[in-house]
PDB file of C-alpha atoms in Angstrom:
ATOM      1  CA  MET A   5       0.000   0.000   0.000  1.00  0.00           C
ATOM      2  CA  THR A   6       1.311   3.437  -0.907  1.00  0.00           C
ATOM      3  CA  PHE A   7       0.694   6.501   1.217  1.00  0.00           C
ATOM      4  CA  LYS A   8      -1.277   8.043  -1.641  1.00  0.00           C
ATOM      5  CA  SER A   9      -3.700   5.089  -1.763  1.00  0.00           C
ATOM      6  CA  ALA A  10      -4.030   5.098   2.037  1.00  0.00           C
ATOM      7  CA  LEU A  11      -5.346   8.676   1.916  1.00  0.00           C
ATOM      8  CA  ASP A  12      -8.671   7.308   0.647  1.00  0.00           C
ATOM      9  CA  ILE A  13      -9.255   5.449   3.936  1.00  0.00           C
ATOM     10  CA  ASP A  14     -11.782   7.395   6.031  1.00  0.00           C
ATOM     11  CA  CYS A  15      -9.887   7.584   9.306  1.00  0.00           C
ATOM     12  CA  GLY A  16      -8.266  11.039   9.418  1.00  0.00           C
ATOM     13  CA  LEU A  17      -5.047  10.301   7.511  1.00  0.00           C
ATOM     14  CA  ARG A  18      -5.771  12.988   4.938  1.00  0.00           C
ATOM     15  CA  TYR A  19      -5.935  15.558   7.741  1.00  0.00           C
ATOM     16  CA  MET A  20      -2.478  14.439   8.856  1.00  0.00           C
ATOM     17  CA  TYR A  21      -1.190  14.836   5.310  1.00  0.00           C
ATOM     18  CA  GLU A  22      -2.736  18.277   4.887  1.00  0.00           C
ATOM     19  CA  THR A  23      -1.256  19.543   8.167  1.00  0.00           C
ATOM     20  CA  LEU A  24       2.241  18.317   7.258  1.00  0.00           C
ATOM     21  CA  ASP A  25       4.509  21.295   6.489  1.00  0.00           C
ATOM     22  CA  LEU A  26       6.458  19.860   3.562  1.00  0.00           C
ATOM     23  CA  MET A  27       8.696  22.441   1.917  1.00  0.00           C
ATOM     24  CA  SER A  28       9.381  20.910  -1.498  1.00  0.00           C
ATOM     25  CA  PRO A  29       7.369  19.301  -4.306  1.00  0.00           C
ATOM     26  CA  CYS A  30       9.862  16.432  -4.493  1.00  0.00           C
ATOM     27  CA  GLY A  31       9.449  15.756  -0.767  1.00  0.00           C
ATOM     28  CA  ARG A  32       5.676  15.628  -1.235  1.00  0.00           C
ATOM     29  CA  LYS A  33       6.053  13.321  -4.233  1.00  0.00           C
ATOM     30  CA  MET A  34       8.371  10.975  -2.311  1.00  0.00           C
ATOM     31  CA  LEU A  35       5.926  10.777   0.600  1.00  0.00           C
ATOM     32  CA  LEU A  36       2.929  10.031  -1.636  1.00  0.00           C
ATOM     33  CA  GLU A  37       4.852   7.250  -3.393  1.00  0.00           C
ATOM     34  CA  SER A  38       6.241   5.741  -0.172  1.00  0.00           C
ATOM     35  CA  VAL A  39       5.169   2.196   0.687  1.00  0.00           C
ATOM     36  CA  MET A  40       3.860   1.121   4.078  1.00  0.00           C
ATOM     37  CA  MET A  41       6.710  -0.433   6.074  1.00  0.00           C
ATOM     38  CA  GLN A  42       6.092  -3.965   7.348  1.00  0.00           C
ATOM     39  CA  THR A  43       9.214  -4.960   9.289  1.00  0.00           C
ATOM     40  CA  LYS A  44      10.402  -3.848  12.705  1.00  0.00           C
ATOM     41  CA  ARG A  45      13.923  -3.382  11.359  1.00  0.00           C
ATOM     42  CA  GLU A  46      13.029  -0.761   8.755  1.00  0.00           C
ATOM     43  CA  LEU A  47      10.640   1.042  11.097  1.00  0.00           C
ATOM     44  CA  ASP A  48      13.166   1.161  13.934  1.00  0.00           C
ATOM     45  CA  PHE A  49      15.746   2.575  11.516  1.00  0.00           C
ATOM     46  CA  HIS A  50      13.260   5.172  10.270  1.00  0.00           C
ATOM     47  CA  TYR A  51      12.254   6.244  13.777  1.00  0.00           C
ATOM     48  CA  ARG A  52      15.885   6.529  14.902  1.00  0.00           C
ATOM     49  CA  ARG A  53      16.468   9.053  12.139  1.00  0.00           C
ATOM     50  CA  LEU A  54      13.209  10.854  12.901  1.00  0.00           C
ATOM     51  CA  ASN A  55      14.131  10.996  16.592  1.00  0.00           C
ATOM     52  CA  GLU A  56      17.462  12.645  15.744  1.00  0.00           C
ATOM     53  CA  ILE A  57      15.709  15.313  13.665  1.00  0.00           C
ATOM     54  CA  TYR A  58      13.087  15.759  16.422  1.00  0.00           C
ATOM     55  CA  ASP A  59      15.810  16.736  18.885  1.00  0.00           C
ATOM     56  CA  LYS A  60      17.399  19.366  16.602  1.00  0.00           C
ATOM     57  CA  ASP A  61      16.456  22.852  15.449  1.00  0.00           C
ATOM     58  CA  CYS A  62      16.112  22.344  11.701  1.00  0.00           C
ATOM     59  CA  SER A  63      14.459  25.662  10.853  1.00  0.00           C
ATOM     60  CA  LYS A  64      17.425  26.899   8.783  1.00  0.00           C
ATOM     61  CA  ILE A  65      17.554  23.632   6.862  1.00  0.00           C
ATOM     62  CA  ALA A  66      13.810  23.820   6.189  1.00  0.00           C
ATOM     63  CA  LEU A  67      14.241  27.273   4.643  1.00  0.00           C
ATOM     64  CA  LYS A  68      16.893  25.878   2.283  1.00  0.00           C
ATOM     65  CA  LEU A  69      14.585  23.026   1.282  1.00  0.00           C
ATOM     66  CA  MET A  70      11.948  25.534   0.171  1.00  0.00           C
ATOM     67  CA  CYS A  71      14.219  26.128  -2.844  1.00  0.00           C
ATOM     68  CA  LEU A  72      14.416  22.445  -3.781  1.00  0.00           C
ATOM     69  CA  LYS A  73      13.024  21.637  -7.242  1.00  0.00           C
ATOM     70  CA  ASP A  74      11.947  18.270  -8.623  1.00  0.00           C
ATOM     71  CA  ILE A  75      14.473  17.724 -11.420  1.00  0.00           C
ATOM     72  CA  HIS A  76      14.287  13.945 -11.770  1.00  0.00           C
ATOM     73  CA  ASN A  77      13.713  14.281 -15.521  1.00  0.00           C
ATOM     74  CA  THR A  78      16.759  16.517 -15.977  1.00  0.00           C
ATOM     75  CA  LEU A  79      18.985  14.133 -14.024  1.00  0.00           C
ATOM     76  CA  GLY A  80      17.627  11.202 -16.010  1.00  0.00           C
ATOM     77  CA  ARG A  81      18.537  12.944 -19.261  1.00  0.00           C
ATOM     78  CA  LEU A  82      21.989  13.731 -17.922  1.00  0.00           C
ATOM     79  CA  GLU A  83      22.580  10.100 -16.939  1.00  0.00           C
ATOM     80  CA  GLN A  84      21.508   8.975 -20.429  1.00  0.00           C
ATOM     81  CA  GLY A  85      24.105  11.239 -22.040  1.00  0.00           C
ATOM     82  CA  ALA A  86      21.793  13.977 -23.370  1.00  0.00           C
ATOM     83  CA  VAL A  87      23.101  17.496 -23.973  1.00  0.00           C
ATOM     84  CA  LEU A  88      21.417  19.742 -21.422  1.00  0.00           C
ATOM     85  CA  ASP A  89      20.075  23.206 -22.207  1.00  0.00           C
ATOM     86  CA  ASP A  90      20.727  26.335 -20.156  1.00  0.00           C
ATOM     87  CA  ILE A  91      17.651  25.867 -17.948  1.00  0.00           C
ATOM     88  CA  GLU A  92      18.679  22.294 -17.129  1.00  0.00           C
ATOM     89  CA  PHE A  93      22.229  23.419 -16.314  1.00  0.00           C
ATOM     90  CA  PHE A  94      20.732  26.007 -13.987  1.00  0.00           C
ATOM     91  CA  GLU A  95      18.625  23.297 -12.283  1.00  0.00           C
ATOM     92  CA  VAL A  96      21.672  21.085 -11.762  1.00  0.00           C
ATOM     93  CA  LYS A  97      23.769  23.965 -10.444  1.00  0.00           C
ATOM     94  CA  TYR A  98      20.999  25.084  -8.108  1.00  0.00           C
ATOM     95  CA  LEU A  99      20.591  21.561  -6.698  1.00  0.00           C
ATOM     96  CA  ALA A 100      24.347  21.302  -6.100  1.00  0.00           C
ATOM     97  CA  ILE A 101      24.407  24.664  -4.317  1.00  0.00           C
ATOM     98  CA  VAL A 102      21.379  23.874  -2.109  1.00  0.00           C
ATOM     99  CA  SER A 103      22.797  20.438  -1.300  1.00  0.00           C
ATOM    100  CA  GLY A 104      26.122  21.992  -0.272  1.00  0.00           C
ATOM    101  CA  GLU A 105      24.438  24.575   1.946  1.00  0.00           C
ATOM    102  CA  VAL A 106      22.280  21.927   3.635  1.00  0.00           C
ATOM    103  CA  LEU A 107      25.322  19.681   4.088  1.00  0.00           C
ATOM    104  CA  ASP A 108      27.083  22.508   5.926  1.00  0.00           C
ATOM    105  CA  LEU A 109      24.074  22.962   8.208  1.00  0.00           C
ATOM    106  CA  LEU A 110      23.866  19.217   8.893  1.00  0.00           C
ATOM    107  CA  GLU A 111      27.541  19.112   9.844  1.00  0.00           C
ATOM    108  CA  GLU A 112      27.108  22.214  12.009  1.00  0.00           C
ATOM    109  CA  GLN A 113      24.279  20.482  13.929  1.00  0.00           C
ATOM    110  CA  LYS A 114      26.070  17.113  13.881  1.00  0.00           C
ATOM    111  CA  ILE A 115      23.083  15.468  12.191  1.00  0.00           C
ATOM    112  CA  ILE A 116      23.861  12.090  10.633  1.00  0.00           C
ATOM    113  CA  ALA A 117      20.279  10.932   9.960  1.00  0.00           C
ATOM    114  CA  VAL A 118      20.675  11.828   6.268  1.00  0.00           C
ATOM    115  CA  GLY A 119      23.885  11.744   4.264  1.00  0.00           C
ATOM    116  CA  LEU A 120      24.627  14.034   1.326  1.00  0.00           C
ATOM    117  CA  PRO A 121      27.378  13.717  -1.308  1.00  0.00           C
ATOM    118  CA  HIS A 122      29.931  16.471  -1.841  1.00  0.00           C
ATOM    119  CA  LEU A 123      29.035  18.333  -5.052  1.00  0.00           C
ATOM    120  CA  GLU A 124      31.641  21.120  -5.065  1.00  0.00           C
ATOM    121  CA  LYS A 125      33.034  19.877  -8.402  1.00  0.00           C
ATOM    122  CA  VAL A 126      29.602  20.227 -10.008  1.00  0.00           C
ATOM    123  CA  VAL A 127      29.422  23.847  -8.862  1.00  0.00           C
ATOM    124  CA  GLU A 128      32.963  24.493 -10.131  1.00  0.00           C
ATOM    125  CA  ILE A 129      32.083  23.113 -13.581  1.00  0.00           C
ATOM    126  CA  LEU A 130      29.006  25.336 -13.846  1.00  0.00           C
ATOM    127  CA  ASP A 131      30.552  28.396 -12.168  1.00  0.00           C
ATOM    128  CA  PRO A 132      33.973  28.877 -13.849  1.00  0.00           C
ATOM    129  CA  ASP A 133      34.144  32.533 -12.799  1.00  0.00           C
ATOM    130  CA  ASN A 134      33.412  31.632  -9.145  1.00  0.00           C
ATOM    131  CA  LEU A 135      30.532  34.110  -8.990  1.00  0.00           C
ATOM    132  CA  LYS A 136      28.707  32.115  -6.293  1.00  0.00           C
ATOM    133  CA  ILE A 137      25.286  32.888  -7.768  1.00  0.00           C
ATOM    134  CA  PRO A 138      22.575  30.311  -8.607  1.00  0.00           C
ATOM    135  CA  SER A 139      22.269  31.115 -12.308  1.00  0.00           C
ATOM    136  CA  PHE A 140      23.793  29.660 -15.458  1.00  0.00           C
ATOM    137  CA  TYR A 141      25.259  31.202 -18.603  1.00  0.00           C
ATOM    138  CA  VAL A 142      27.711  29.913 -21.202  1.00  0.00           C
ATOM    139  CA  TYR A 143      30.522  32.065 -19.848  1.00  0.00           C
ATOM    140  CA  ASP A 144      33.292  33.558 -21.989  1.00  0.00           C
ATOM    141  CA  SER A 145      35.809  31.786 -19.768  1.00  0.00           C
ATOM    142  CA  TYR A 146      34.722  28.399 -21.119  1.00  0.00           C
ATOM    143  CA  SER A 147      36.511  29.158 -24.427  1.00  0.00           C
ATOM    144  CA  GLU A 148      39.012  31.724 -25.715  1.00  0.00           C
ATOM    145  CA  LYS A 149      37.476  31.367 -29.148  1.00  0.00           C
ATOM    146  CA  LEU A 150      34.018  32.111 -27.741  1.00  0.00           C
ATOM    147  CA  ARG A 151      35.384  35.135 -25.902  1.00  0.00           C
ATOM    148  CA  ASP A 152      36.889  36.466 -29.146  1.00  0.00           C
ATOM    149  CA  VAL A 153      33.708  35.902 -31.162  1.00  0.00           C
ATOM    150  CA  ARG A 154      31.586  37.711 -28.589  1.00  0.00           C
ATOM    151  CA  LYS A 155      34.072  40.588 -28.430  1.00  0.00           C
ATOM    152  CA  ARG A 156      33.807  41.041 -32.190  1.00  0.00           C
ATOM    153  CA  MET A 157      30.008  40.827 -31.985  1.00  0.00           C
ATOM    154  CA  ARG A 158      29.888  43.578 -29.392  1.00  0.00           C
ATOM    155  CA  ALA A 159      32.167  45.761 -31.474  1.00  0.00           C
ATOM    156  CA  LEU A 160      29.889  45.382 -34.493  1.00  0.00           C
ATOM    157  CA  GLN A 161      26.668  45.930 -32.548  1.00  0.00           C
ATOM    158  CA  GLY A 162      27.972  49.138 -30.966  1.00  0.00           C
ATOM    159  CA  ASP A 163      25.183  51.168 -29.428  1.00  0.00           C
ATOM    160  CA  GLY A 164      22.499  49.442 -31.455  1.00  0.00           C
ATOM    161  CA  GLU A 165      22.661  51.682 -34.501  1.00  0.00           C
ATOM    162  CA  GLU A 166      21.577  50.245 -37.843  1.00  0.00           C
ATOM    163  CA  LEU A 167      24.371  48.385 -39.629  1.00  0.00           C
ATOM    164  CA  PRO A 168      25.192  48.445 -43.343  1.00  0.00           C
ATOM    165  CA  ASP A 169      24.595  45.255 -45.301  1.00  0.00           C
ATOM    166  CA  ASP A 170      28.194  44.019 -45.155  1.00  0.00           C
ATOM    167  CA  LYS A 171      28.331  44.477 -41.383  1.00  0.00           C
ATOM    168  CA  ARG A 172      24.970  42.725 -40.933  1.00  0.00           C
ATOM    169  CA  ALA A 173      26.260  39.795 -42.931  1.00  0.00           C
ATOM    170  CA  GLU A 174      29.412  39.661 -40.807  1.00  0.00           C
ATOM    171  CA  LEU A 175      27.328  39.824 -37.625  1.00  0.00           C
ATOM    172  CA  ALA A 176      25.094  36.985 -38.849  1.00  0.00           C
ATOM    173  CA  VAL A 177      28.184  34.820 -39.383  1.00  0.00           C
ATOM    174  CA  LEU A 178      29.441  35.640 -35.890  1.00  0.00           C
ATOM    175  CA  LEU A 179      26.046  34.907 -34.346  1.00  0.00           C
ATOM    176  CA  GLN A 180      26.006  31.483 -35.961  1.00  0.00           C
ATOM    177  CA  GLU A 181      29.577  30.832 -34.851  1.00  0.00           C
ATOM    178  CA  ASN A 182      28.621  31.867 -31.312  1.00  0.00           C
ATOM    179  CA  ALA A 183      25.651  29.480 -31.357  1.00  0.00           C
ATOM    180  CA  ASP A 184      27.824  26.613 -32.638  1.00  0.00           C
ATOM    181  CA  LEU A 185      30.453  27.233 -29.970  1.00  0.00           C
ATOM    182  CA  GLU A 186      27.824  27.398 -27.217  1.00  0.00           C
ATOM    183  CA  LEU A 187      26.351  24.079 -28.382  1.00  0.00           C
ATOM    184  CA  GLU A 188      29.799  22.532 -28.383  1.00  0.00           C
ATOM    185  CA  ILE A 189      30.456  23.803 -24.847  1.00  0.00           C
ATOM    186  CA  ARG A 190      27.092  22.501 -23.627  1.00  0.00           C
ATOM    187  CA  GLY A 191      28.042  19.092 -24.958  1.00  0.00           C
ATOM    188  CA  GLU A 192      31.383  19.213 -23.138  1.00  0.00           C
ATOM    189  CA  LEU A 193      29.738  20.317 -19.901  1.00  0.00           C
ATOM    190  CA  SER A 194      27.106  17.584 -20.151  1.00  0.00           C
ATOM    191  CA  GLY A 195      29.873  15.038 -20.638  1.00  0.00           C
ATOM    192  CA  LYS A 196      31.712  16.263 -17.547  1.00  0.00           C
ATOM    193  CA  LEU A 197      28.546  16.280 -15.431  1.00  0.00           C
ATOM    194  CA  LYS A 198      27.381  12.831 -16.523  1.00  0.00           C
ATOM    195  CA  GLY A 199      29.800  11.235 -14.074  1.00  0.00           C
ATOM    196  CA  TYR A 200      28.077  13.099 -11.232  1.00  0.00           C
ATOM    197  CA  ALA A 201      24.527  12.071 -12.219  1.00  0.00           C
ATOM    198  CA  GLY A 202      24.393   9.370  -9.529  1.00  0.00           C
ATOM    199  CA  ASP A 203      25.532  11.752  -6.783  1.00  0.00           C
ATOM    200  CA  LEU A 204      23.060  14.388  -7.936  1.00  0.00           C
ATOM    201  CA  GLN A 205      20.211  11.870  -7.841  1.00  0.00           C
ATOM    202  CA  LEU A 206      21.308  10.760  -4.368  1.00  0.00           C
ATOM    203  CA  ALA A 207      21.351  14.383  -3.208  1.00  0.00           C
ATOM    204  CA  LEU A 208      17.859  15.037  -4.571  1.00  0.00           C
ATOM    205  CA  ARG A 209      16.510  11.835  -3.011  1.00  0.00           C
ATOM    206  CA  ASN A 210      18.072  12.439   0.411  1.00  0.00           C
ATOM    207  CA  LEU A 211      17.098  16.110   0.490  1.00  0.00           C
ATOM    208  CA  SER A 212      13.515  15.060  -0.270  1.00  0.00           C
ATOM    209  CA  PHE A 213      13.644  12.513   2.560  1.00  0.00           C
ATOM    210  CA  LEU A 214      15.112  15.133   4.897  1.00  0.00           C
ATOM    211  CA  ASP A 215      12.185  17.406   4.043  1.00  0.00           C
ATOM    212  CA  ILE A 216       9.799  14.605   5.057  1.00  0.00           C
ATOM    213  CA  LEU A 217      11.614  13.951   8.343  1.00  0.00           C
ATOM    214  CA  ILE A 218      11.612  17.631   9.308  1.00  0.00           C
ATOM    215  CA  ALA A 219       7.913  17.942   8.469  1.00  0.00           C
ATOM    216  CA  LYS A 220       7.042  14.821  10.488  1.00  0.00           C
ATOM    217  CA  ALA A 221       9.053  16.038  13.487  1.00  0.00           C
ATOM    218  CA  GLY A 222       7.357  19.438  13.340  1.00  0.00           C
ATOM    219  CA  GLN A 223       3.933  17.815  13.173  1.00  0.00           C
ATOM    220  CA  MET A 224       4.723  15.646  16.187  1.00  0.00           C
ATOM    221  CA  LYS A 225       5.548  18.701  18.285  1.00  0.00           C
ATOM    222  CA  LYS A 226       2.561  20.677  17.019  1.00  0.00           C
ATOM    223  CA  LEU A 227      -0.062  17.947  17.540  1.00  0.00           C
ATOM    224  CA  GLY A 228       1.450  16.220  20.578  1.00  0.00           C
ATOM    225  CA  LEU A 229       2.238  12.923  18.839  1.00  0.00           C
ATOM    226  CA  CYS A 230       4.480  10.192  20.249  1.00  0.00           C
ATOM    227  CA  PHE A 231       7.115   7.765  19.009  1.00  0.00           C
ATOM    228  CA  PRO A 232       5.655   4.236  18.935  1.00  0.00           C
ATOM    229  CA  VAL A 233       7.304   1.100  20.268  1.00  0.00           C
ATOM    230  CA  VAL A 234       7.073  -1.288  17.322  1.00  0.00           C
ATOM    231  CA  VAL A 235       6.729  -5.054  17.838  1.00  0.00           C
ATOM    232  CA  GLU A 236       6.147  -7.907  15.424  1.00  0.00           C
ATOM    233  CA  GLU A 237       4.235 -10.051  17.934  1.00  0.00           C
ATOM    234  CA  GLY A 238       2.309  -9.488  21.133  1.00  0.00           C
ATOM    235  CA  GLU A 239      -0.186  -6.855  22.148  1.00  0.00           C
ATOM    236  CA  THR A 240      -0.970  -3.408  20.793  1.00  0.00           C
ATOM    237  CA  PHE A 241      -1.840  -0.756  23.349  1.00  0.00           C
ATOM    238  CA  TYR A 242      -2.440   2.984  23.325  1.00  0.00           C
ATOM    239  CA  ASN A 243      -2.531   5.259  26.343  1.00  0.00           C
ATOM    240  CA  GLY A 244      -4.284   8.556  25.680  1.00  0.00           C
ATOM    241  CA  MET A 245      -5.170   7.698  22.080  1.00  0.00           C
ATOM    242  CA  PHE A 246      -6.870  10.425  20.043  1.00  0.00           C
ATOM    243  CA  ASN A 247      -7.810  11.412  16.529  1.00  0.00           C
ATOM    244  CA  PRO A 248      -6.206  14.783  15.598  1.00  0.00           C
ATOM    245  CA  ALA A 249      -8.870  15.628  12.982  1.00  0.00           C
ATOM    246  CA  VAL A 250     -11.749  15.053  15.412  1.00  0.00           C
ATOM    247  CA  LYS A 251      -9.883  16.797  18.231  1.00  0.00           C
ATOM    248  CA  ALA A 252      -9.332  19.871  16.041  1.00  0.00           C
ATOM    249  CA  LEU A 253     -12.995  19.933  15.025  1.00  0.00           C
ATOM    250  CA  LEU A 254     -14.170  19.709  18.629  1.00  0.00           C
ATOM    251  CA  GLY A 255     -11.697  22.428  19.607  1.00  0.00           C
ATOM    252  CA  GLU A 256     -13.250  24.772  17.038  1.00  0.00           C
ATOM    253  CA  GLN A 257     -16.634  24.124  18.705  1.00  0.00           C
ATOM    254  CA  GLY A 258     -15.255  24.835  22.168  1.00  0.00           C
ATOM    255  CA  LYS A 259     -15.484  21.166  23.172  1.00  0.00           C
ATOM    256  CA  GLU A 260     -12.887  18.886  24.735  1.00  0.00           C
ATOM    257  CA  TYR A 261     -11.729  15.599  23.209  1.00  0.00           C
ATOM    258  CA  MET A 262     -11.715  12.622  25.584  1.00  0.00           C
ATOM    259  CA  PRO A 263      -8.664  10.421  24.865  1.00  0.00           C
ATOM    260  CA  VAL A 264      -8.989   6.646  25.092  1.00  0.00           C
ATOM    261  CA  ASP A 265      -6.816   3.857  26.534  1.00  0.00           C
ATOM    262  CA  ILE A 266      -7.075   0.525  24.758  1.00  0.00           C
ATOM    263  CA  CYS A 267      -5.137  -2.751  24.665  1.00  0.00           C
ATOM    264  CA  PHE A 268      -5.648  -5.870  22.521  1.00  0.00           C
ATOM    265  CA  GLU A 269      -3.747  -8.782  21.037  1.00  0.00           C
ATOM    266  CA  GLY A 270      -4.286 -10.752  17.844  1.00  0.00           C
ATOM    267  CA  GLU A 271      -7.702 -12.114  18.784  1.00  0.00           C
ATOM    268  CA  PRO A 272     -10.948 -10.489  17.541  1.00  0.00           C
ATOM    269  CA  VAL A 273     -12.181  -7.710  19.815  1.00  0.00           C
ATOM    270  CA  THR A 274     -15.751  -6.499  20.230  1.00  0.00           C
ATOM    271  CA  ILE A 275     -16.352  -2.873  21.196  1.00  0.00           C
ATOM    272  CA  ILE A 276     -19.760  -2.209  22.727  1.00  0.00           C
ATOM    273  CA  GLY A 277     -21.522   0.914  23.944  1.00  0.00           C
ATOM    274  CA  ALA A 278     -24.507   3.171  23.551  1.00  0.00           C
ATOM    275  CA  ASN A 279     -25.356   4.848  20.238  1.00  0.00           C
ATOM    276  CA  MET A 280     -23.137   7.896  19.682  1.00  0.00           C
ATOM    277  CA  GLY A 281     -20.886   6.586  22.459  1.00  0.00           C
ATOM    278  CA  GLY A 282     -17.690   6.850  20.426  1.00  0.00           C
ATOM    279  CA  GLN A 283     -17.136   3.324  19.055  1.00  0.00           C
ATOM    280  CA  SER A 284     -16.678   4.533  15.461  1.00  0.00           C
ATOM    281  CA  VAL A 285     -14.205   7.194  16.562  1.00  0.00           C
ATOM    282  CA  VAL A 286     -12.188   4.560  18.436  1.00  0.00           C
ATOM    283  CA  LEU A 287     -12.098   2.320  15.359  1.00  0.00           C
ATOM    284  CA  LYS A 288     -10.996   5.209  13.159  1.00  0.00           C
ATOM    285  CA  CYS A 289      -8.329   6.131  15.717  1.00  0.00           C
ATOM    286  CA  LEU A 290      -6.984   2.570  15.626  1.00  0.00           C
ATOM    287  CA  ALA A 291      -6.917   2.537  11.820  1.00  0.00           C
ATOM    288  CA  LEU A 292      -5.269   5.958  11.692  1.00  0.00           C
ATOM    289  CA  ASN A 293      -2.589   5.145  14.239  1.00  0.00           C
ATOM    290  CA  GLN A 294      -1.751   1.825  12.624  1.00  0.00           C
ATOM    291  CA  LEU A 295      -1.182   3.656   9.343  1.00  0.00           C
ATOM    292  CA  LEU A 296       0.756   6.470  11.010  1.00  0.00           C
ATOM    293  CA  ALA A 297       3.045   3.968  12.724  1.00  0.00           C
ATOM    294  CA  GLN A 298       3.738   1.937   9.588  1.00  0.00           C
ATOM    295  CA  PHE A 299       4.321   5.020   7.436  1.00  0.00           C
ATOM    296  CA  GLY A 300       6.784   6.374   9.982  1.00  0.00           C
ATOM    297  CA  PHE A 301       4.759   9.278  11.441  1.00  0.00           C
ATOM    298  CA  GLY A 302       4.279  10.311  15.015  1.00  0.00           C
ATOM    299  CA  VAL A 303       1.356   8.414  16.565  1.00  0.00           C
ATOM    300  CA  ALA A 304      -1.678  10.146  18.102  1.00  0.00           C
ATOM    301  CA  ALA A 305      -1.364   8.946  21.686  1.00  0.00           C
ATOM    302  CA  HIS A 306       0.488   9.734  24.892  1.00  0.00           C
ATOM    303  CA  ASP A 307       2.453   6.507  24.472  1.00  0.00           C
ATOM    304  CA  CYS A 308       1.862   3.260  22.638  1.00  0.00           C
ATOM    305  CA  CYS A 309       3.117  -0.125  21.491  1.00  0.00           C
ATOM    306  CA  VAL A 310       2.063  -1.129  17.976  1.00  0.00           C
ATOM    307  CA  ARG A 311       2.142  -4.628  16.524  1.00  0.00           C
ATOM    308  CA  LEU A 312       2.831  -4.691  12.801  1.00  0.00           C
ATOM    309  CA  VAL A 313       0.167  -5.924  10.373  1.00  0.00           C
ATOM    310  CA  GLU A 314       0.017  -6.487   6.629  1.00  0.00           C
TER     311      GLU A 314
END
């Protein structure tokens, strides 16, 4: 089951998704495509990383992730050996710069939950003049011949006055030569960057995952969620279990939500009570929290132990 398909279950999961402060479109895409975890090992590993993020101030990192673009298609073209255009070079350069800035912040906070590759060489390739700005242009410094052609073009163009026919013809030749040289340089740059395609894809993937972790940690603090104890066998119990969507709705009406304690094992359980006594809310809480636990979110309870299910 993917997270996207689970959103159709009427238990309050969509509310949790809509209140998650994801910063990037690629983080949102990764979350929607994520698959429900079904082993204690992968969940424990996920929650260890989430716990590390929970204990840190990641506000500066989150601001950097707001600039993260989904460039999977560009990186796929680069890996396949395509010649990138100026916009795609800009996307690659921007990713490398953002990744480097986030890496510095991770090292400053001593966060090891997410690893990022070093992409300084990518920035150097796309920033030969060391301007330190997130834009791309086929710079004169890429080629002496290109520099000379552009110098002659500028001399002919002057202040924009109308040129005689012979000068226009000469300018047209130079413009074509400039275009040919730029295409040649783009091919060379694409060839140099192809070797970094894997690292760039890793950076994009891990930055997206970092965005998800930061958003989950923030939601836990905002809604009062807990880290679950995950077990493969035995009982499931929740102390102070609640449904955040219902709790928020009652809060808007000036009413108080009554949390529930519940414990059960693998046997069938019957819940009884008067009409409108809260049985349906309890069932939806159980469904929601099972999904939250197995998708690696904070769980809506004071504390809990969750047995994994298919």
